[in-house]
Amino acid sequence: MIKKLYNQFKRYNIKIAREKAQKRGVVFNEKLYAKRQDSTLPILLYYGLFILFSGIFPNLVQYIPFWAFWVILVILIIRGLNNYFGWIRIEDV
């Protein structure tokens, strides 16, 4: 269910970006834009969920170690950069 919502959100963002590019008369590269979305959306969703949970459950958030938040964030950033630039590729054997 989450993956379906994520894909719908991504398709909606691509549709809006394509319409904006057509209005401006700019060439729109859908593959590159989808790559950017795959790289940045997990980081933005992580921030959004963390802010949401810190507002709803402020006492629970104080028990989460500070370093855990940053470790997850750095992992998501490295994963996003790898998805965008394709430094490490995992081949199906």
mmCIF file of N, CA and C in Angstrom:
data_model
loop_
_atom_site.group_PDB
_atom_site.id
_atom_site.type_symbol
_atom_site.label_atom_id
_atom_site.label_comp_id
_atom_site.label_asym_id
_atom_site.label_seq_id
_atom_site.Cartn_x
_atom_site.Cartn_y
_atom_site.Cartn_z
ATOM 1 N N MET A 1 0.808 -1.182 0.000
ATOM 2 C CA MET A 1 0.000 0.000 0.000
ATOM 3 C C MET A 1 0.864 1.263 0.000
ATOM 4 N N ILE A 2 1.909 1.257 0.817
ATOM 5 C CA ILE A 2 2.797 2.421 0.882
ATOM 6 C C ILE A 2 3.509 2.613 -0.454
ATOM 7 N N LYS A 3 3.947 1.494 -1.044
ATOM 8 C CA LYS A 3 4.647 1.588 -2.324
ATOM 9 C C LYS A 3 3.710 2.126 -3.411
ATOM 10 N N LYS A 4 2.441 1.723 -3.363
ATOM 11 C CA LYS A 4 1.468 2.205 -4.338
ATOM 12 C C LYS A 4 1.259 3.714 -4.185
ATOM 13 N N LEU A 5 1.123 4.186 -2.949
ATOM 14 C CA LEU A 5 0.971 5.622 -2.708
ATOM 15 C C LEU A 5 2.212 6.392 -3.148
ATOM 16 N N TYR A 6 3.388 5.823 -2.868
ATOM 17 C CA TYR A 6 4.651 6.448 -3.266
ATOM 18 C C TYR A 6 4.716 6.589 -4.786
ATOM 19 N N ASN A 7 4.352 5.522 -5.504
ATOM 20 C CA ASN A 7 4.388 5.561 -6.973
ATOM 21 C C ASN A 7 3.358 6.534 -7.540
ATOM 22 N N GLN A 8 2.176 6.609 -6.923
ATOM 23 C CA GLN A 8 1.171 7.573 -7.372
ATOM 24 C C GLN A 8 1.658 9.001 -7.164
ATOM 25 N N PHE A 9 2.280 9.251 -6.018
ATOM 26 C CA PHE A 9 2.814 10.581 -5.734
ATOM 27 C C PHE A 9 3.900 10.949 -6.735
ATOM 28 N N LYS A 10 4.757 9.980 -7.055
ATOM 29 C CA LYS A 10 5.828 10.222 -8.018
ATOM 30 C C LYS A 10 5.256 10.507 -9.408
ATOM 31 N N ARG A 11 4.266 9.721 -9.830
ATOM 32 C CA ARG A 11 3.642 9.956 -11.141
ATOM 33 C C ARG A 11 2.970 11.324 -11.193
ATOM 34 N N TYR A 12 2.327 11.715 -10.102
ATOM 35 C CA TYR A 12 1.678 13.024 -10.040
ATOM 36 C C TYR A 12 2.714 14.147 -10.155
ATOM 37 N N ASN A 13 3.845 14.004 -9.449
ATOM 38 C CA ASN A 13 4.910 15.010 -9.539
ATOM 39 C C ASN A 13 5.459 15.113 -10.956
ATOM 40 N N ILE A 14 5.626 13.983 -11.619
ATOM 41 C CA ILE A 14 6.135 13.985 -12.992
ATOM 42 C C ILE A 14 5.131 14.656 -13.924
ATOM 43 N N LYS A 15 3.854 14.371 -13.723
ATOM 44 C CA LYS A 15 2.805 14.985 -14.552
ATOM 45 C C LYS A 15 2.803 16.504 -14.396
ATOM 46 N N ILE A 16 2.886 16.980 -13.167
ATOM 47 C CA ILE A 16 2.894 18.423 -12.906
ATOM 48 C C ILE A 16 4.138 19.066 -13.516
ATOM 49 N N ALA A 17 5.292 18.417 -13.370
ATOM 50 C CA ALA A 17 6.532 18.965 -13.922
ATOM 51 C C ALA A 17 6.478 19.011 -15.445
ATOM 52 N N ARG A 18 5.879 17.997 -16.066
ATOM 53 C CA ARG A 18 5.750 17.981 -17.526
ATOM 54 C C ARG A 18 4.868 19.139 -17.997
ATOM 55 N N GLU A 19 3.759 19.372 -17.277
ATOM 56 C CA GLU A 19 2.865 20.473 -17.639
ATOM 57 C C GLU A 19 3.556 21.828 -17.484
ATOM 58 N N LYS A 20 4.334 21.993 -16.423
ATOM 59 C CA LYS A 20 5.071 23.250 -16.232
ATOM 60 C C LYS A 20 6.094 23.457 -17.337
ATOM 61 N N ALA A 21 6.774 22.378 -17.727
ATOM 62 C CA ALA A 21 7.773 22.489 -18.791
ATOM 63 C C ALA A 21 7.117 22.851 -20.122
ATOM 64 N N GLN A 22 5.948 22.292 -20.380
ATOM 65 C CA GLN A 22 5.247 22.617 -21.625
ATOM 66 C C GLN A 22 4.789 24.068 -21.634
ATOM 67 N N LYS A 23 4.338 24.574 -20.495
ATOM 68 C CA LYS A 23 3.921 25.977 -20.414
ATOM 69 C C LYS A 23 5.088 26.917 -20.667
ATOM 70 N N ARG A 24 6.257 26.544 -20.171
ATOM 71 C CA ARG A 24 7.450 27.384 -20.335
ATOM 72 C C ARG A 24 8.146 27.153 -21.666
ATOM 73 N N GLY A 25 7.788 26.089 -22.357
ATOM 74 C CA GLY A 25 8.418 25.787 -23.629
ATOM 75 C C GLY A 25 9.792 25.159 -23.479
ATOM 76 N N VAL A 26 10.002 24.461 -22.367
ATOM 77 C CA VAL A 26 11.285 23.820 -22.080
ATOM 78 C C VAL A 26 11.163 22.330 -22.389
ATOM 79 N N VAL A 27 12.253 21.736 -22.862
ATOM 80 C CA VAL A 27 12.263 20.300 -23.123
ATOM 81 C C VAL A 27 12.249 19.565 -21.780
ATOM 82 N N PHE A 28 11.359 18.591 -21.654
ATOM 83 C CA PHE A 28 11.212 17.842 -20.405
ATOM 84 C C PHE A 28 11.754 16.438 -20.581
ATOM 85 N N ASN A 29 12.727 16.074 -19.767
ATOM 86 C CA ASN A 29 13.306 14.737 -19.786
ATOM 87 C C ASN A 29 12.694 13.943 -18.629
ATOM 88 N N GLU A 30 11.717 13.112 -18.951
ATOM 89 C CA GLU A 30 10.974 12.386 -17.916
ATOM 90 C C GLU A 30 11.856 11.383 -17.181
ATOM 91 N N LYS A 31 12.760 10.743 -17.880
ATOM 92 C CA LYS A 31 13.629 9.745 -17.247
ATOM 93 C C LYS A 31 14.532 10.402 -16.204
ATOM 94 N N LEU A 32 15.101 11.550 -16.532
ATOM 95 C CA LEU A 32 15.962 12.260 -15.592
ATOM 96 C C LEU A 32 15.165 12.767 -14.397
ATOM 97 N N TYR A 33 13.965 13.270 -14.642
ATOM 98 C CA TYR A 33 13.137 13.773 -13.549
ATOM 99 C C TYR A 33 12.716 12.633 -12.619
ATOM 100 N N ALA A 34 12.382 11.464 -13.189
ATOM 101 C CA ALA A 34 12.020 10.304 -12.366
ATOM 102 C C ALA A 34 13.209 9.861 -11.522
ATOM 103 N N LYS A 35 14.399 9.956 -12.094
ATOM 104 C CA LYS A 35 15.614 9.610 -11.353
ATOM 105 C C LYS A 35 15.805 10.554 -10.163
ATOM 106 N N ARG A 36 15.568 11.835 -10.387
ATOM 107 C CA ARG A 36 15.674 12.811 -9.300
ATOM 108 C C ARG A 36 14.641 12.535 -8.216
ATOM 109 N N GLN A 37 13.429 12.189 -8.638
ATOM 110 C CA GLN A 37 12.380 11.879 -7.670
ATOM 111 C C GLN A 37 12.758 10.662 -6.828
ATOM 112 N N ASP A 38 13.287 9.623 -7.466
ATOM 113 C CA ASP A 38 13.700 8.426 -6.729
ATOM 114 C C ASP A 38 14.827 8.725 -5.752
ATOM 115 N N SER A 39 15.618 9.732 -6.052
ATOM 116 C CA SER A 39 16.740 10.078 -5.178
ATOM 117 C C SER A 39 16.327 10.952 -4.005
ATOM 118 N N THR A 40 15.397 11.865 -4.218
ATOM 119 C CA THR A 40 15.086 12.844 -3.171
ATOM 120 C C THR A 40 13.847 12.532 -2.344
ATOM 121 N N LEU A 41 12.867 11.838 -2.912
ATOM 122 C CA LEU A 41 11.629 11.607 -2.172
ATOM 123 C C LEU A 41 11.809 10.832 -0.866
ATOM 124 N N PRO A 42 12.635 9.777 -0.811
ATOM 125 C CA PRO A 42 12.788 9.092 0.483
ATOM 126 C C PRO A 42 13.328 10.007 1.583
ATOM 127 N N ILE A 43 14.231 10.906 1.232
ATOM 128 C CA ILE A 43 14.784 11.833 2.222
ATOM 129 C C ILE A 43 13.702 12.796 2.696
ATOM 130 N N LEU A 44 12.930 13.332 1.762
ATOM 131 C CA LEU A 44 11.857 14.259 2.127
ATOM 132 C C LEU A 44 10.773 13.574 2.953
ATOM 133 N N LEU A 45 10.431 12.340 2.598
ATOM 134 C CA LEU A 45 9.428 11.608 3.371
ATOM 135 C C LEU A 45 9.933 11.300 4.776
ATOM 136 N N TYR A 46 11.216 10.988 4.912
ATOM 137 C CA TYR A 46 11.802 10.733 6.229
ATOM 138 C C TYR A 46 11.717 11.984 7.094
ATOM 139 N N TYR A 47 12.098 13.127 6.532
ATOM 140 C CA TYR A 47 11.979 14.390 7.269
ATOM 141 C C TYR A 47 10.530 14.652 7.671
ATOM 142 N N GLY A 48 9.616 14.459 6.732
ATOM 143 C CA GLY A 48 8.205 14.708 7.006
ATOM 144 C C GLY A 48 7.659 13.819 8.107
ATOM 145 N N LEU A 49 7.990 12.535 8.047
ATOM 146 C CA LEU A 49 7.528 11.622 9.093
ATOM 147 C C LEU A 49 8.140 11.957 10.441
ATOM 148 N N PHE A 50 9.406 12.332 10.445
ATOM 149 C CA PHE A 50 10.050 12.674 11.712
ATOM 150 C C PHE A 50 9.407 13.920 12.324
ATOM 151 N N ILE A 51 9.136 14.921 11.512
ATOM 152 C CA ILE A 51 8.489 16.138 12.018
ATOM 153 C C ILE A 51 7.071 15.819 12.494
ATOM 154 N N LEU A 52 6.357 14.978 11.739
ATOM 155 C CA LEU A 52 5.005 14.592 12.129
ATOM 156 C C LEU A 52 5.008 13.850 13.465
ATOM 157 N N PHE A 53 5.895 12.867 13.605
ATOM 158 C CA PHE A 53 5.955 12.108 14.857
ATOM 159 C C PHE A 53 6.441 12.950 16.022
ATOM 160 N N SER A 54 7.344 13.879 15.761
ATOM 161 C CA SER A 54 7.809 14.728 16.860
ATOM 162 C C SER A 54 6.711 15.679 17.323
ATOM 163 N N GLY A 55 5.777 16.015 16.441
ATOM 164 C CA GLY A 55 4.650 16.846 16.845
ATOM 165 C C GLY A 55 3.577 16.061 17.571
ATOM 166 N N ILE A 56 3.342 14.825 17.105
ATOM 167 C CA ILE A 56 2.289 14.003 17.703
ATOM 168 C C ILE A 56 2.762 13.339 18.995
ATOM 169 N N PHE A 57 3.975 12.796 18.976
ATOM 170 C CA PHE A 57 4.519 12.067 20.132
ATOM 171 C C PHE A 57 5.818 12.708 20.613
ATOM 172 N N PRO A 58 5.766 13.891 21.214
ATOM 173 C CA PRO A 58 7.018 14.549 21.617
ATOM 174 C C PRO A 58 7.780 13.781 22.697
ATOM 175 N N ASN A 59 7.084 13.071 23.567
ATOM 176 C CA ASN A 59 7.775 12.319 24.617
ATOM 177 C C ASN A 59 8.483 11.091 24.065
ATOM 178 N N LEU A 60 7.943 10.494 23.022
ATOM 179 C CA LEU A 60 8.572 9.325 22.419
ATOM 180 C C LEU A 60 9.841 9.709 21.667
ATOM 181 N N VAL A 61 9.824 10.850 21.023
ATOM 182 C CA VAL A 61 10.966 11.288 20.218
ATOM 183 C C VAL A 61 12.180 11.582 21.091
ATOM 184 N N GLN A 62 11.963 11.997 22.324
ATOM 185 C CA GLN A 62 13.102 12.317 23.182
ATOM 186 C C GLN A 62 13.889 11.070 23.580
ATOM 187 N N TYR A 63 13.293 9.872 23.435
ATOM 188 C CA TYR A 63 13.995 8.631 23.765
ATOM 189 C C TYR A 63 14.784 8.064 22.593
ATOM 190 N N ILE A 64 14.578 8.605 21.405
ATOM 191 C CA ILE A 64 15.336 8.160 20.234
ATOM 192 C C ILE A 64 16.700 8.833 20.281
ATOM 193 N N PRO A 65 17.780 8.055 20.206
ATOM 194 C CA PRO A 65 19.111 8.672 20.245
ATOM 195 C C PRO A 65 19.316 9.627 19.070
ATOM 196 N N PHE A 66 20.004 10.717 19.341
ATOM 197 C CA PHE A 66 20.237 11.738 18.324
ATOM 198 C C PHE A 66 21.032 11.179 17.154
ATOM 199 N N TRP A 67 21.997 10.310 17.453
ATOM 200 C CA TRP A 67 22.837 9.764 16.391
ATOM 201 C C TRP A 67 22.038 8.852 15.461
ATOM 202 N N ALA A 68 20.977 8.218 15.953
ATOM 203 C CA ALA A 68 20.181 7.317 15.113
ATOM 204 C C ALA A 68 19.493 8.096 13.990
ATOM 205 N N PHE A 69 18.989 9.281 14.322
ATOM 206 C CA PHE A 69 18.361 10.124 13.301
ATOM 207 C C PHE A 69 19.361 10.458 12.199
ATOM 208 N N TRP A 70 20.565 10.843 12.578
ATOM 209 C CA TRP A 70 21.570 11.237 11.591
ATOM 210 C C TRP A 70 22.097 10.056 10.795
ATOM 211 N N VAL A 71 22.217 8.884 11.413
ATOM 212 C CA VAL A 71 22.688 7.701 10.690
ATOM 213 C C VAL A 71 21.692 7.334 9.589
ATOM 214 N N ILE A 72 20.405 7.326 9.933
ATOM 215 C CA ILE A 72 19.383 7.014 8.930
ATOM 216 C C ILE A 72 19.393 8.061 7.819
ATOM 217 N N LEU A 73 19.541 9.329 8.185
ATOM 218 C CA LEU A 73 19.564 10.395 7.190
ATOM 219 C C LEU A 73 20.763 10.259 6.253
ATOM 220 N N VAL A 74 21.935 9.976 6.790
ATOM 221 C CA VAL A 74 23.135 9.819 5.955
ATOM 222 C C VAL A 74 22.984 8.613 5.033
ATOM 223 N N ILE A 75 22.413 7.518 5.540
ATOM 224 C CA ILE A 75 22.194 6.340 4.698
ATOM 225 C C ILE A 75 21.249 6.675 3.548
ATOM 226 N N LEU A 76 20.183 7.416 3.835
ATOM 227 C CA LEU A 76 19.255 7.803 2.767
ATOM 228 C C LEU A 76 19.911 8.735 1.753
ATOM 229 N N ILE A 77 20.765 9.630 2.217
ATOM 230 C CA ILE A 77 21.463 10.538 1.297
ATOM 231 C C ILE A 77 22.416 9.761 0.400
ATOM 232 N N ILE A 78 23.181 8.844 0.977
ATOM 233 C CA ILE A 78 24.114 8.038 0.173
ATOM 234 C C ILE A 78 23.344 7.172 -0.820
ATOM 235 N N ARG A 79 22.228 6.596 -0.376
ATOM 236 C CA ARG A 79 21.399 5.786 -1.269
ATOM 237 C C ARG A 79 20.854 6.644 -2.414
ATOM 238 N N GLY A 80 20.411 7.858 -2.106
ATOM 239 C CA GLY A 80 19.891 8.742 -3.140
ATOM 240 C C GLY A 80 20.956 9.140 -4.144
ATOM 241 N N LEU A 81 22.149 9.464 -3.649
ATOM 242 C CA LEU A 81 23.244 9.802 -4.564
ATOM 243 C C LEU A 81 23.617 8.617 -5.438
ATOM 244 N N ASN A 82 23.615 7.421 -4.856
ATOM 245 C CA ASN A 82 23.934 6.232 -5.635
ATOM 246 C C ASN A 82 22.862 5.969 -6.692
ATOM 247 N N ASN A 83 21.592 6.163 -6.342
ATOM 248 C CA ASN A 83 20.525 5.981 -7.333
ATOM 249 C C ASN A 83 20.654 6.980 -8.471
ATOM 250 N N TYR A 84 21.050 8.196 -8.151
ATOM 251 C CA TYR A 84 21.134 9.231 -9.180
ATOM 252 C C TYR A 84 22.347 9.037 -10.082
ATOM 253 N N PHE A 85 23.509 8.819 -9.475
ATOM 254 C CA PHE A 85 24.736 8.724 -10.262
ATOM 255 C C PHE A 85 25.074 7.298 -10.687
ATOM 256 N N GLY A 86 24.519 6.298 -10.018
ATOM 257 C CA GLY A 86 24.754 4.907 -10.393
ATOM 258 C C GLY A 86 26.163 4.434 -10.136
ATOM 259 N N TRP A 87 26.731 4.810 -8.998
ATOM 260 C CA TRP A 87 28.099 4.401 -8.680
ATOM 261 C C TRP A 87 28.184 2.897 -8.449
ATOM 262 N N ILE A 88 27.264 2.359 -7.668
ATOM 263 C CA ILE A 88 27.285 0.936 -7.332
ATOM 264 C C ILE A 88 26.047 0.304 -7.955
ATOM 265 N N ARG A 89 26.263 -0.706 -8.768
ATOM 266 C CA ARG A 89 25.146 -1.412 -9.394
ATOM 267 C C ARG A 89 25.133 -2.848 -8.895
ATOM 268 N N ILE A 90 23.964 -3.310 -8.507
ATOM 269 C CA ILE A 90 23.814 -4.690 -8.053
ATOM 270 C C ILE A 90 23.218 -5.476 -9.210
ATOM 271 N N GLU A 91 23.952 -6.463 -9.657
ATOM 272 C CA GLU A 91 23.531 -7.274 -10.793
ATOM 273 C C GLU A 91 22.784 -8.504 -10.290
ATOM 274 N N ASP A 92 21.710 -8.877 -10.985
ATOM 275 C CA ASP A 92 21.010 -10.120 -10.674
ATOM 276 C C ASP A 92 21.792 -11.270 -11.272
ATOM 277 N N VAL A 93 22.072 -12.257 -10.437
ATOM 278 C CA VAL A 93 22.864 -13.404 -10.902
ATOM 279 C C VAL A 93 21.963 -14.577 -11.174
#
